[in-house]
């Protein structure tokens, strides 16, 4: 912030990630003075920052989600490499997020400008109408709103972030009640070679789902994406759509060219990130980075009035040292948009919004069961987005009562998530001969072996719905503090029997799909360093991964006694205080949550604008009527 600039704002947004960026954008369009406080670092020059991110990713030995982005001890984040499985089962944790659950919370996030929106997959399926009432299936919580309430905001979000999908396919194969005549801004991305192979062998075939009464028909269905493809000329009644380019301006270029590094960085900048919207922010929006909010301020009535934050310098340029200053800023509305874990941390630090005792509770994710193998022929892995199609038949219906529903993503990136990718295979072929005799290969023999081994790799990713469970929660540990002296968050986490049953059912379905494909199954869930999510269910070993879909820590509901925020993501207990993002979701269903989070943010932005408009509405003035004169007739 420039010295001397008046620190008077309509709205303070905490967090420059997906939800915070959209909220600031909408309010800035209405001329509102918005201050965005970002805990992480932003690049002063966006183009240079992108080049540095790509270079950092390429140079990183471990290509984890946070590898392209500069970190600082003052704003740490949990990384997937913080967790290690033990050889006899169990796990060890060594990172920012303290783990004290029976199983680890295996998802991380990023504290840099743009947040986890820099590293997301770019997949944008909508939730289904029945996903808003999982309580009817005996688990989770009901939303205070339904699909119809959110539908216009889904369309607004799909326009803002640029979604490519086939509307007719989404209607017919997913059952989404899209409005008549609606098409997505861009045409669906083409299916991968693997998608086509699978469709040829699976479409119309049936498998037995242990949770379902009838066999489930398989059908490969394209997945909506927020990455630039071919604009749809029929969009908005024939007005068409122009993709948003790297600078945030309309640009027909910046199309997906198949770099296969969407997580953590898209070199072509075809994938949407919040930085594209930030480039179009109104001049009334100000972003301050390296600003860690430590407390939300309220007045004597409980109304939010501002925040305190700690700013840090870059010290020696390597992320260490530098001074820390404390600041206080005020506004009429405060919006927390710092990720589910960080929002809960801030509310707990401030001692706010917890009348229901639900702050930090109901922590959710999409636990993922991976199944990986070799197809009989070459499938062209390690190209394009991580997944372009999926199998949708296990997401809905009465089977949800018996086991967690799941969506199957067809993985285009071989075994990268399962075993670390082709580097390990190459090392095995180059190294000493093993028991399988695959080592010490060179020249043509090596090339042939790599082609055979790597070129046939594929994976299925079964993403489970996890219902809201108050026992899964974020708390604080005052005895363990970060570099700024703030208590570190603690995750207490486990998988309910409903989710474990879903994982077991998914493996049975996987076995049948592998048989239909004629594929070799190389899935291995034995405990070990690479399996911190290992568990035993009904005598059989499984292991799950985190999807990076943190949700549920300031849950939305219809009563202040059972929830933290109302349907507008407004804290029940504090006028002027909003907590937005996936932390508000009462259920995460089986769809990637970012599009739903974006739709909710746009809906809440309208509510915030309504509050500010009411504040600014002129007060009606009325002529004061003179009091009637009483005449007594007595002049004495």
mmCIF file with all atom_site columns, N, CA, C and O in Angstrom, residues 631-636:
data_model
loop_
_atom_site.group_PDB
_atom_site.id
_atom_site.type_symbol
_atom_site.label_atom_id
_atom_site.label_alt_id
_atom_site.label_comp_id
_atom_site.label_asym_id
_atom_site.label_entity_id
_atom_site.label_seq_id
_atom_site.pdbx_PDB_ins_code
_atom_site.Cartn_x
_atom_site.Cartn_y
_atom_site.Cartn_z
_atom_site.occupancy
_atom_site.B_iso_or_equiv
_atom_site.pdbx_formal_charge
_atom_site.auth_seq_id
_atom_site.auth_comp_id
_atom_site.auth_asym_id
_atom_site.auth_atom_id
_atom_site.pdbx_PDB_model_num
ATOM 1  N N  . UNK A 1 631 ? -54.613 27.504 21.656 1.00 0.00 ? 631 UNK A N  1
ATOM 2  C CA . UNK A 1 631 ? -55.144 28.824 22.030 1.00 0.00 ? 631 UNK A CA 1
ATOM 3  C C  . UNK A 1 631 ? -56.090 28.667 23.213 1.00 0.00 ? 631 UNK A C  1
ATOM 4  O O  . UNK A 1 631 ? -57.064 27.900 23.157 1.00 0.00 ? 631 UNK A O  1
ATOM 5  N N  . UNK A 1 632 ? -55.727 29.300 24.229 1.00 0.00 ? 632 UNK A N  1
ATOM 6  C CA . UNK A 1 632 ? -56.570 29.172 25.434 1.00 0.00 ? 632 UNK A CA 1
ATOM 7  C C  . UNK A 1 632 ? -57.600 30.289 25.554 1.00 0.00 ? 632 UNK A C  1
ATOM 8  O O  . UNK A 1 632 ? -58.572 30.191 26.276 1.00 0.00 ? 632 UNK A O  1
ATOM 9  N N  . UNK A 1 633 ? -57.346 31.376 24.790 1.00 0.00 ? 633 UNK A N  1
ATOM 10 C CA . UNK A 1 633 ? -58.266 32.500 24.896 1.00 0.00 ? 633 UNK A CA 1
ATOM 11 C C  . UNK A 1 633 ? -58.042 33.323 26.137 1.00 0.00 ? 633 UNK A C  1
ATOM 12 O O  . UNK A 1 633 ? -58.753 34.268 26.411 1.00 0.00 ? 633 UNK A O  1
ATOM 13 N N  . UNK A 1 634 ? -56.935 32.902 26.824 1.00 0.00 ? 634 UNK A N  1
ATOM 14 C CA . UNK A 1 634 ? -56.636 33.642 28.054 1.00 0.00 ? 634 UNK A CA 1
ATOM 15 C C  . UNK A 1 634 ? -55.309 34.320 27.883 1.00 0.00 ? 634 UNK A C  1
ATOM 16 O O  . UNK A 1 634 ? -54.267 33.672 27.869 1.00 0.00 ? 634 UNK A O  1
ATOM 17 N N  . UNK A 1 635 ? -55.256 35.608 27.597 1.00 0.00 ? 635 UNK A N  1
ATOM 18 C CA . UNK A 1 635 ? -54.052 36.362 27.331 1.00 0.00 ? 635 UNK A CA 1
ATOM 19 C C  . UNK A 1 635 ? -53.411 36.891 28.581 1.00 0.00 ? 635 UNK A C  1
ATOM 20 O O  . UNK A 1 635 ? -52.400 37.552 28.505 1.00 0.00 ? 635 UNK A O  1
ATOM 21 N N  . UNK A 1 636 ? -53.926 36.578 29.644 1.00 0.00 ? 636 UNK A N  1
ATOM 22 C CA . UNK A 1 636 ? -53.354 37.139 30.859 1.00 0.00 ? 636 UNK A CA 1
ATOM 23 C C  . UNK A 1 636 ? -52.168 36.328 31.346 1.00 0.00 ? 636 UNK A C  1
ATOM 24 O O  . UNK A 1 636 ? -52.011 35.183 30.961 1.00 0.00 ? 636 UNK A O  1
#
